[in-house]
Short mmCIF file of C-alpha atoms and ligand atoms in Angstrom, two decimals:
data_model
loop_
_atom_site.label_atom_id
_atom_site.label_comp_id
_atom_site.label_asym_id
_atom_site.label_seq_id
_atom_site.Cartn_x
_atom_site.Cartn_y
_atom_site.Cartn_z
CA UNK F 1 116.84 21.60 -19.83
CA UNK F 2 118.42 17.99 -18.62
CA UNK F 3 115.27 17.42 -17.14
CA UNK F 4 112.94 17.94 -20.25
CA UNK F 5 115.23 16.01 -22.52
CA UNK F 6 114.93 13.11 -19.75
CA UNK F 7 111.59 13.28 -20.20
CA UNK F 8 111.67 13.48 -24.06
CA UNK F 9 113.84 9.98 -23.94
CA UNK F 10 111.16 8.56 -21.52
CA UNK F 11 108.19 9.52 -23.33
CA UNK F 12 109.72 8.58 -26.52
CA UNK F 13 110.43 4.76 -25.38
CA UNK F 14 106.35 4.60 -24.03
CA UNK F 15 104.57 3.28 -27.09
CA UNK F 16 101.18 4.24 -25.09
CA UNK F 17 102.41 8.10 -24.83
CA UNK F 18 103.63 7.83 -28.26
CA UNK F 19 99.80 6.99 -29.63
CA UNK F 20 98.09 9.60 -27.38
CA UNK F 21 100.27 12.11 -28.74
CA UNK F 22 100.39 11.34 -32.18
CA UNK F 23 96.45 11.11 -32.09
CA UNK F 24 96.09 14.44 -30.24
CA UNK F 25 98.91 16.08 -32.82
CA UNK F 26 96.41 14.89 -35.65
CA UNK F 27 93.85 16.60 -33.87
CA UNK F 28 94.61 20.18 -33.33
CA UNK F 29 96.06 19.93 -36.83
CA UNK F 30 92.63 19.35 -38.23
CA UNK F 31 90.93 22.02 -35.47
CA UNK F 32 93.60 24.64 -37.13
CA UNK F 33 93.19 24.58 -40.46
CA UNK F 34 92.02 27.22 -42.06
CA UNK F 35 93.24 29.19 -38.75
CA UNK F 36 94.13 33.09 -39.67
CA UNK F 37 97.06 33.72 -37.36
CA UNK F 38 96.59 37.49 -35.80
CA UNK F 39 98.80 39.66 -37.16
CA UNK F 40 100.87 40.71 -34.58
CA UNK F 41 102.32 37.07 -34.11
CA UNK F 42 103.99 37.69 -37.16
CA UNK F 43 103.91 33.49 -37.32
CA UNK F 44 103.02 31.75 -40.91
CA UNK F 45 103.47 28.46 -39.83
CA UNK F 46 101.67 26.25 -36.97
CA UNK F 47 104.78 25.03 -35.91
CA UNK F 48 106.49 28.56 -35.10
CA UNK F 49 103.84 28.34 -31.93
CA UNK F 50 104.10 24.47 -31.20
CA UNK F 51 106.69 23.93 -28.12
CA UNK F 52 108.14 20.46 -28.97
CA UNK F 53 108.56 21.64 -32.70
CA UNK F 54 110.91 24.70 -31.27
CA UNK F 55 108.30 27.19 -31.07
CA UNK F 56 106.71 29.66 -28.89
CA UNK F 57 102.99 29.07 -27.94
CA UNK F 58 100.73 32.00 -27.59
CA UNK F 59 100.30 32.47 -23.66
CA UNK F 60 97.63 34.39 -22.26
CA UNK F 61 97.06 35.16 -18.51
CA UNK F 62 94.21 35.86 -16.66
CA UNK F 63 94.69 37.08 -12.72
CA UNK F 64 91.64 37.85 -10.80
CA UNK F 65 89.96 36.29 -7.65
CA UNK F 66 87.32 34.46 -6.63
CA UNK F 67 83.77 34.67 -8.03
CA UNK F 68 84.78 37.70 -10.31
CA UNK F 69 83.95 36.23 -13.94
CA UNK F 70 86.38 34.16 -14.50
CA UNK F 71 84.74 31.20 -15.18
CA UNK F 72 83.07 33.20 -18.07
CA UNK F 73 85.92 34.41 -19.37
CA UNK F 74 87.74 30.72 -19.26
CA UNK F 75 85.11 29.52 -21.15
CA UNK F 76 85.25 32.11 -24.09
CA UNK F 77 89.30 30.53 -24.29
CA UNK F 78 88.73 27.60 -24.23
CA UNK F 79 86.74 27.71 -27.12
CA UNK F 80 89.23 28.93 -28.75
CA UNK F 81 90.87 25.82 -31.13
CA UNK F 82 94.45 24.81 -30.69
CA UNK F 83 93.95 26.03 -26.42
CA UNK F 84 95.53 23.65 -23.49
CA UNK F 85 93.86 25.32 -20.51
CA UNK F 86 95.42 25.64 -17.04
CA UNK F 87 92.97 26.47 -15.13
CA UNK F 88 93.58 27.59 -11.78
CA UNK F 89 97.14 26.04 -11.19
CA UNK F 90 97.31 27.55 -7.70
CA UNK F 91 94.26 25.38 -6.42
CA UNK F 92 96.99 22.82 -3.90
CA UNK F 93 97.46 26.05 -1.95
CA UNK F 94 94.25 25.78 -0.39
CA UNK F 95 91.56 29.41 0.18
CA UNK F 96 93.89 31.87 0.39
CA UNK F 97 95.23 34.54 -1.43
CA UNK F 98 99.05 34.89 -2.12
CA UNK F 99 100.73 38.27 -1.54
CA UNK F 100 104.24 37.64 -0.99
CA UNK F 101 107.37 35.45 0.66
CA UNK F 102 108.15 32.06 -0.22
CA UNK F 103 104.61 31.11 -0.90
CA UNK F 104 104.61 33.99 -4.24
CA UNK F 105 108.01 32.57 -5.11
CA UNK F 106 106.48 28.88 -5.20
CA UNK F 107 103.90 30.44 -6.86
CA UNK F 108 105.10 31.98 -10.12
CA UNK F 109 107.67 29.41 -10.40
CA UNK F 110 104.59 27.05 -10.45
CA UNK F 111 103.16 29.25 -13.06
CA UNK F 112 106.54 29.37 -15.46
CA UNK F 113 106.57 25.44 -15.04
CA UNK F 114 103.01 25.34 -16.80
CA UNK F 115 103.81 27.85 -18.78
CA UNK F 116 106.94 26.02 -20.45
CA UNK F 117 104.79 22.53 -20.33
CA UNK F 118 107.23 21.39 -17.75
CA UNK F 119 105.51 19.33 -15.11
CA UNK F 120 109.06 18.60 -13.56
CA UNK F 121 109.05 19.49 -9.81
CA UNK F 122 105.68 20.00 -9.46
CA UNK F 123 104.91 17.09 -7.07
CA UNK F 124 102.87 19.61 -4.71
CA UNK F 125 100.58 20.02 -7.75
CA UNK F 126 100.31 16.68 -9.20
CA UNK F 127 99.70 14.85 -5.49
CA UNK F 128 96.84 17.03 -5.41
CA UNK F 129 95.22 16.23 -8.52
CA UNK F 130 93.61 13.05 -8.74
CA UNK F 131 91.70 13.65 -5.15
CA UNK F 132 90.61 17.35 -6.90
CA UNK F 133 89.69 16.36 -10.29
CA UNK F 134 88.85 20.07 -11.77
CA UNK F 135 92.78 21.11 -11.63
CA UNK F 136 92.15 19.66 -14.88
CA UNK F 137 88.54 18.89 -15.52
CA UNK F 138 88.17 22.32 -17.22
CA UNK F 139 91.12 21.59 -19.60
CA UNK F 140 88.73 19.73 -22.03
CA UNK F 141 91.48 18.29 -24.36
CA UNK F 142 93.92 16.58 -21.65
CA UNK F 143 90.65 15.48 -19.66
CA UNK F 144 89.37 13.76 -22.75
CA UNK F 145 92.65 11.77 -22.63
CA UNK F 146 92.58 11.40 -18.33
CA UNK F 147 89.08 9.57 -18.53
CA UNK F 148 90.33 7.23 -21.44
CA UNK F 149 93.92 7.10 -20.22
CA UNK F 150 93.42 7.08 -16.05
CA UNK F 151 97.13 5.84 -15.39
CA UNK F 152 98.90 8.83 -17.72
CA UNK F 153 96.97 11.46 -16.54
CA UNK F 154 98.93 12.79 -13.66
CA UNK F 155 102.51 11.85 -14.95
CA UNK F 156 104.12 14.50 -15.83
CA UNK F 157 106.41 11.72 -18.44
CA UNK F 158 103.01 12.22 -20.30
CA UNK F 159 102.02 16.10 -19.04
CA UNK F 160 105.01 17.57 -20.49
CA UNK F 161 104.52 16.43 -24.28
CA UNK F 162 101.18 16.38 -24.22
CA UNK F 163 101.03 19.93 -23.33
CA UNK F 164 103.85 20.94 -25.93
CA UNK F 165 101.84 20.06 -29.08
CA UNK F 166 99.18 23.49 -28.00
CA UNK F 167 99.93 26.39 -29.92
CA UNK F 168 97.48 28.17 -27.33
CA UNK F 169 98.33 28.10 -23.48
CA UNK F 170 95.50 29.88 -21.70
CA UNK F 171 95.54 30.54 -17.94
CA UNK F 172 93.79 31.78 -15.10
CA UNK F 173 94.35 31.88 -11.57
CA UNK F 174 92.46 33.19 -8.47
CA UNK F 175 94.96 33.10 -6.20
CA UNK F 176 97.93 35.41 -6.90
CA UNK F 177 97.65 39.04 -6.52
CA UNK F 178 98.49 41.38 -9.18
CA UNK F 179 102.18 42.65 -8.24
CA UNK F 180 103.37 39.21 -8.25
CA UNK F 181 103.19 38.92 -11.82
CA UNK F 182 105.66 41.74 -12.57
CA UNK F 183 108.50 39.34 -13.13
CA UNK F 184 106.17 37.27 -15.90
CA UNK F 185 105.41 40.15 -18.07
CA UNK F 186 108.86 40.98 -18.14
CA UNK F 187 109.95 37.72 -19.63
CA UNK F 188 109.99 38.31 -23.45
CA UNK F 189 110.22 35.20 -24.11
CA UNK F 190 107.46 34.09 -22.19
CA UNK F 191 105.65 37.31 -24.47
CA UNK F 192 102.58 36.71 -22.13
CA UNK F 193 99.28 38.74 -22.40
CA UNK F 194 97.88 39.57 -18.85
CA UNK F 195 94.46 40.63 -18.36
CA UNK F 196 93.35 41.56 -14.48
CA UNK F 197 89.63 40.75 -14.14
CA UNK F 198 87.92 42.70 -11.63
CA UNK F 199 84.22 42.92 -10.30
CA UNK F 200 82.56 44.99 -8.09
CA UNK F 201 83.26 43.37 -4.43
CA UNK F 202 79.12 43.34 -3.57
CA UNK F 203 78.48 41.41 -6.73
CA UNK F 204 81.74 38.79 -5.84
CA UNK F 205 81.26 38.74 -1.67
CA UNK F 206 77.11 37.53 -2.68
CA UNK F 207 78.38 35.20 -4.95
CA UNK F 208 81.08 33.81 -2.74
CA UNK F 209 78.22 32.97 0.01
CA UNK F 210 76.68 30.07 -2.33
CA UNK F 211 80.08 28.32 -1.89
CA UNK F 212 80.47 25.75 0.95
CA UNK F 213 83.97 26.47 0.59
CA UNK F 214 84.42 30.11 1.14
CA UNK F 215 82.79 30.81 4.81
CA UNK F 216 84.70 31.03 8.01
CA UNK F 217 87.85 31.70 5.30
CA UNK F 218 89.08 35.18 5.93
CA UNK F 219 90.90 35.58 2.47
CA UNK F 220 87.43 34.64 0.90
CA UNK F 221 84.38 35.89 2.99
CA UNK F 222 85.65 39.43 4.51
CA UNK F 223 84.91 42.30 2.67
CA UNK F 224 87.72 44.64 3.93
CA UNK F 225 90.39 42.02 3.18
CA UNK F 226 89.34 41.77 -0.40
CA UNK F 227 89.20 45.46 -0.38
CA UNK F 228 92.58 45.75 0.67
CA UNK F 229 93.57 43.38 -2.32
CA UNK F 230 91.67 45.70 -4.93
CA UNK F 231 93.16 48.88 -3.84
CA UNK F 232 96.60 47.50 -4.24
CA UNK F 233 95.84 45.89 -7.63
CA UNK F 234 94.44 49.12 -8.81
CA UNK F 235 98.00 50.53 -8.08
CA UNK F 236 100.00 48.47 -9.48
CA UNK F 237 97.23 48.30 -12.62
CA UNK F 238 97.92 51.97 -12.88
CA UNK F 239 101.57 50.70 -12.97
CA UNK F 240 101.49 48.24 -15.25
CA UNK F 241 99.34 50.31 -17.81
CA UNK F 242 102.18 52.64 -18.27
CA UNK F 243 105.06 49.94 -17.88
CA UNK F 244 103.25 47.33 -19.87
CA UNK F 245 100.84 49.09 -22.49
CA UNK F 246 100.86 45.46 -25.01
CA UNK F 247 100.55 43.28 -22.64
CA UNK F 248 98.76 44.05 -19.91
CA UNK F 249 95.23 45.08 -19.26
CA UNK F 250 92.61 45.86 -16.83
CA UNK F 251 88.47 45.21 -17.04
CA UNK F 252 86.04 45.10 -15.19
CA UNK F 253 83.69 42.32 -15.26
CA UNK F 254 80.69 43.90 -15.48
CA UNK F 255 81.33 45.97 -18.68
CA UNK F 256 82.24 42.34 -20.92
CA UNK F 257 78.71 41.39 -19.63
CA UNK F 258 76.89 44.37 -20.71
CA UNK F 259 78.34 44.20 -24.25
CA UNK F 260 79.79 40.90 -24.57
CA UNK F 261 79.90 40.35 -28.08
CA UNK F 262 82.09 43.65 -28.95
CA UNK F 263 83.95 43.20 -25.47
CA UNK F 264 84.90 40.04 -26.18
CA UNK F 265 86.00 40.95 -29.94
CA UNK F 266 88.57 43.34 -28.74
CA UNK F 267 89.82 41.03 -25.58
CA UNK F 268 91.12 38.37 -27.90
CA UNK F 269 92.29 41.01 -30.20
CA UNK F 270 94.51 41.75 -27.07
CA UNK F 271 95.30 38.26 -26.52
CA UNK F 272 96.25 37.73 -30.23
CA UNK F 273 93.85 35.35 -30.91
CA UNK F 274 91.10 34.92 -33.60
CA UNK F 275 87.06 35.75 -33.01
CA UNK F 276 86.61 32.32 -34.21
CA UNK F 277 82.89 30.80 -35.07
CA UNK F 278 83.17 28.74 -32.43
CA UNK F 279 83.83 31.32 -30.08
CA UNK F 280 81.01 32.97 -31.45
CA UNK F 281 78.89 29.90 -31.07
CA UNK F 282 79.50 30.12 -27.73
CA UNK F 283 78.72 33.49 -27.02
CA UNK F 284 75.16 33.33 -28.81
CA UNK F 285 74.60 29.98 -26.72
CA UNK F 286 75.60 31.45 -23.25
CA UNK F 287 74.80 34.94 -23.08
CA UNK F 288 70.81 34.77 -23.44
CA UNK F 289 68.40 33.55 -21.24
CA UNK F 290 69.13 32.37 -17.89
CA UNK F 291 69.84 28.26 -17.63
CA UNK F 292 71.57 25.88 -15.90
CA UNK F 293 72.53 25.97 -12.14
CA UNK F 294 74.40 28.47 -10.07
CA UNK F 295 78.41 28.24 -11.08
CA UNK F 296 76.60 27.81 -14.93
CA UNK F 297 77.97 30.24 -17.32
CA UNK F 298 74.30 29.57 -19.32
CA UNK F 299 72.84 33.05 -17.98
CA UNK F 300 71.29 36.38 -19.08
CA UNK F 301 74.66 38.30 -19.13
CA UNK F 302 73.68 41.77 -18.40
CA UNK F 303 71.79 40.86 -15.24
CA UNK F 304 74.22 38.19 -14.01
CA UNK F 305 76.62 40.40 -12.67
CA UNK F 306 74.15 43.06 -10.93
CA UNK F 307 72.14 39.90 -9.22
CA UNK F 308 73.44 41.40 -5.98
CA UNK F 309 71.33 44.54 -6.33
CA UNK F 310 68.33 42.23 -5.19
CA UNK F 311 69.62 39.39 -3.72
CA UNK F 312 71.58 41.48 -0.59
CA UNK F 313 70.07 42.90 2.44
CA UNK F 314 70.69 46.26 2.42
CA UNK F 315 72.75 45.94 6.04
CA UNK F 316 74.92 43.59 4.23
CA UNK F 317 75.83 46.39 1.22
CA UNK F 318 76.09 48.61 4.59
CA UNK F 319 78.72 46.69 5.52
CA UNK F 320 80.50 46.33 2.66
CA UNK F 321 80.25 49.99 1.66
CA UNK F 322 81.64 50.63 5.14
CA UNK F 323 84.73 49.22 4.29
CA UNK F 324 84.75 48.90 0.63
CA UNK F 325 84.16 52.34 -0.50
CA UNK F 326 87.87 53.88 -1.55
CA UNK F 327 88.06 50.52 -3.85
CA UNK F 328 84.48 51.09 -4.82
CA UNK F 329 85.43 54.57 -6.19
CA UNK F 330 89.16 53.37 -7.53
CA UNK F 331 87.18 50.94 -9.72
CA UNK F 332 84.81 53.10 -10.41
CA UNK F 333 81.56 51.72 -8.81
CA UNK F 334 78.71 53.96 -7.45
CA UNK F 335 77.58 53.36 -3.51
CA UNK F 336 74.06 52.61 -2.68
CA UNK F 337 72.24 55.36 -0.58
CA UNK F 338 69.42 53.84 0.91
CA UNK F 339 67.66 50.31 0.34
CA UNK F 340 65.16 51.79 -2.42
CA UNK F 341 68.07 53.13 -3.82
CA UNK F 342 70.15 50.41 -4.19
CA UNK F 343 67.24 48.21 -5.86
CA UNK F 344 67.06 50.31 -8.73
CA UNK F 345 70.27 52.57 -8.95
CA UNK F 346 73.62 51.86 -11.92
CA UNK F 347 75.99 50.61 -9.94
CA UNK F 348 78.49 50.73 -12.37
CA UNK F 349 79.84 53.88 -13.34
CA UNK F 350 82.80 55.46 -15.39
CA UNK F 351 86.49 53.49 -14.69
CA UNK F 352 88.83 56.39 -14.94
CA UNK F 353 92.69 55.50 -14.92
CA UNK F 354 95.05 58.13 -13.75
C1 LIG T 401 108.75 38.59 -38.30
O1 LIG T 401 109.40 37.39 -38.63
C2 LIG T 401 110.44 37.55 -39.60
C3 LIG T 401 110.94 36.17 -40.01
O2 LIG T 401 111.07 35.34 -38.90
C4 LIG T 401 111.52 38.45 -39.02
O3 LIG T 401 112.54 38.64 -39.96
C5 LIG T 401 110.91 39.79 -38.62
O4 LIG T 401 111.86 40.60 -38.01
C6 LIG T 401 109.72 39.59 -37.69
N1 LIG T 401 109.03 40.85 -37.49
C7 LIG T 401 108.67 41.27 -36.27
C8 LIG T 401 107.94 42.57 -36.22
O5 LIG T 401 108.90 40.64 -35.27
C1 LIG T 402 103.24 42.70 -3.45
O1 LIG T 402 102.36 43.31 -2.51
C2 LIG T 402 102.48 42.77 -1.19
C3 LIG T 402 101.39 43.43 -0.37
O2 LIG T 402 100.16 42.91 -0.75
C4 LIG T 402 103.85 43.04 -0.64
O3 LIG T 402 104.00 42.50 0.65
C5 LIG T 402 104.86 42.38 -1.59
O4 LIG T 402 106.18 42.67 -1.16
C6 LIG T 402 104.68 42.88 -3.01
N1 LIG T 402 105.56 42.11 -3.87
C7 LIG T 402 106.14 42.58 -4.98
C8 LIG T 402 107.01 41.65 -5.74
O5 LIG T 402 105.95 43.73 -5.36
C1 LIG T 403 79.60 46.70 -31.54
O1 LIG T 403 80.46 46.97 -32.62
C2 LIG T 403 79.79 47.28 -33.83
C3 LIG T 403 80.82 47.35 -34.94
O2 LIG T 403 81.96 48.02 -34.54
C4 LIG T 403 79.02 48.59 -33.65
O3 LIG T 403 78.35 48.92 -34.82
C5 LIG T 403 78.02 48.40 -32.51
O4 LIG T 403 77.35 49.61 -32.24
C6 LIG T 403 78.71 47.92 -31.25
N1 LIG T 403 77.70 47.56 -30.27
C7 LIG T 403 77.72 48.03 -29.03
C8 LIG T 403 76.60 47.60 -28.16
O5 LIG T 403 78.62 48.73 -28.60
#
């Protein structure tokens, strides 16, 4: 608390922050009006969602891992008005996955920081930044301000505020496996929304292999490994489901893609947000015919996430079957039989939760 009133006194005597933010404040402003709040925020009033007003923004979470749709998904919130996006806030820990020790602690401490827009002792994180621009690239309102105010950008004197004036605090990570976010949802004030995004492992290990960064990287390019991590999410989904029935919920990538419109409709029903036109702009620009390059979300969205049915060698599925197959089944995924079969077979069948 000391530490964010420091900052408030700092920020306030920097006339430079002080005309960024009173810009920026003028802007979502204009983006929300006309905004219908969802009913279950039971808010009338911008400001009961606006941090440095007193409020409580709306904070949705999405946990999932590499190459499994997120980047979709991110997308569809950030077009969302009113969102400051924190996308992938775990990036300064390098390719790995987090699972537990000192490391998960450092980790959903990291993630409560954000989540309060308090960029205090997050050093780690900011250090990292400027040499790996997309920690906030993808966060289209503070990078706006980062390419016309370079020497702000990674201060968290101008972080904190900036990020306070968003009634809408999205965020995704790739990083942090599933039973690590108990603590989070548990937080009422927090009042987090936590979607788990998963994909079928064949369609996310043959994406993963068009990254220079994922080879030779056991966390990323070894099928039984990422496996292990779906099994144990599927547990403590199954968990959660009962524990958490508001705010937590489980998809599976490929089932937004094959009806995106209406999927996407009732995900930001979950997340309390509006299907706003320019959400819907962006779903009738995105989801038709493929475009763009390979991490482009421009793309035919019911073939994108079966691409793997033709692009793999069928000793490659082989493999991954061979070790894959109990989280295949868990997540409700069909195995290929033979290589005819698995050019033309459904691999996506009925997700059953017990
Ligand atoms: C909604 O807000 C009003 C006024 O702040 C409060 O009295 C009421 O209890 C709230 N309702 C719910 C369901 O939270
Ligand atoms: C989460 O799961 C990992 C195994 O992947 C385990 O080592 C860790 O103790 C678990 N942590 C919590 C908080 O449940
Ligand atoms: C989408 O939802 C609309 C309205 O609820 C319904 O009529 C339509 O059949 C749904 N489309 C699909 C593909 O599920």
């Amino acid at each position: 608390m000391f530490v964010i009133l420091s900052l408030f006194l700092f920020y306030k005597t920097n006339p430079k922050i002080d005309g960024v933010l009173a810009e920026q404040r003028e802007v979502i402003e204009n983006h929300m009006k006309g905004y219908v709040f969802h009913s279950k925020l039971n808010v009338s009033n911008l400001k009961d969602l606006v941090l440095e007003e007193g409020g409580q923004p709306v904070r949705n979470l999405i946990v999932t891992t590499w190459r499994s749709g997120s980047t979709f998904m991110g997308d569809i919130l950030l077009s969302h008005p009113g969102t400051y996006y924190h996308y992938e806030p775990l990036l300064d820990f390098g390719i790995k996955q987090i699972r537990h020790g000192e490391e998960a602690a450092q980790a959903v401490r990291n993630l409560r920081h954000l989540l309060d827009c308090d960029y205090s002792e997050m050093e780690h994180y900011l250090r990292y930044g400027p040499s790996h621009p997309w920690l906030f690239s993808h966060n289209k309102f503070l990078w706006g301000r980062c390419k016309t105010s370079s020497d702000l950008c990674w201060k968290p004197e101008f972080l904190s505020p900036f990020c306070s004036l968003f009634p809408f605090q999205s965020l995704k990570t790739v990083r942090l496996r599933l039973n690590l976010t108990e603590e989070l949802l548990e937080d009422k004030k927090l009042g987090v929304r936590l979607l788990y995004l998963v994909r079928d492992p064949r369609g996310t290990l043959q994406s993963r292999r068009h990254r220079e960064w994922c080879p030779g990287k056991k966390d990323c390019d070894d099928p039984e490994t990422l496996c292990e991590d779906l099994i144990r999410d599927y547990i403590t989904a199954t968990v959660f489901r009962r524990k958490f029935p508001e705010s937590f919920r489980a998809v599976r990538y490929e089932d937004i893609s094959f009806n995106v419109f209406n999927e996407t409709k009732e995900l930001l029903d979950f997340f309390r947000l509006d299907f706003h036109p320019d959400i819907q702009k962006f779903l009738q620009t995105h989801t038709g015919r493929n475009k763009g390059g390979v991490s482009s979300t421009f793309r035919d969205s019911k073939a994108a996430p079966v691409h793997w049915q033709k692009d793999l060698a069928w000793e490659e599925v082989q493999r991954i079957q061979g070790v894959c197959e109990k989280a295949l089944r868990l997540w409700g995924y069909e195995l290929a039989e033979g290589e005819e079969h698995l050019r033309s077979f459904r691999p996506v069948g009925r997700l059953e939760f017990f």
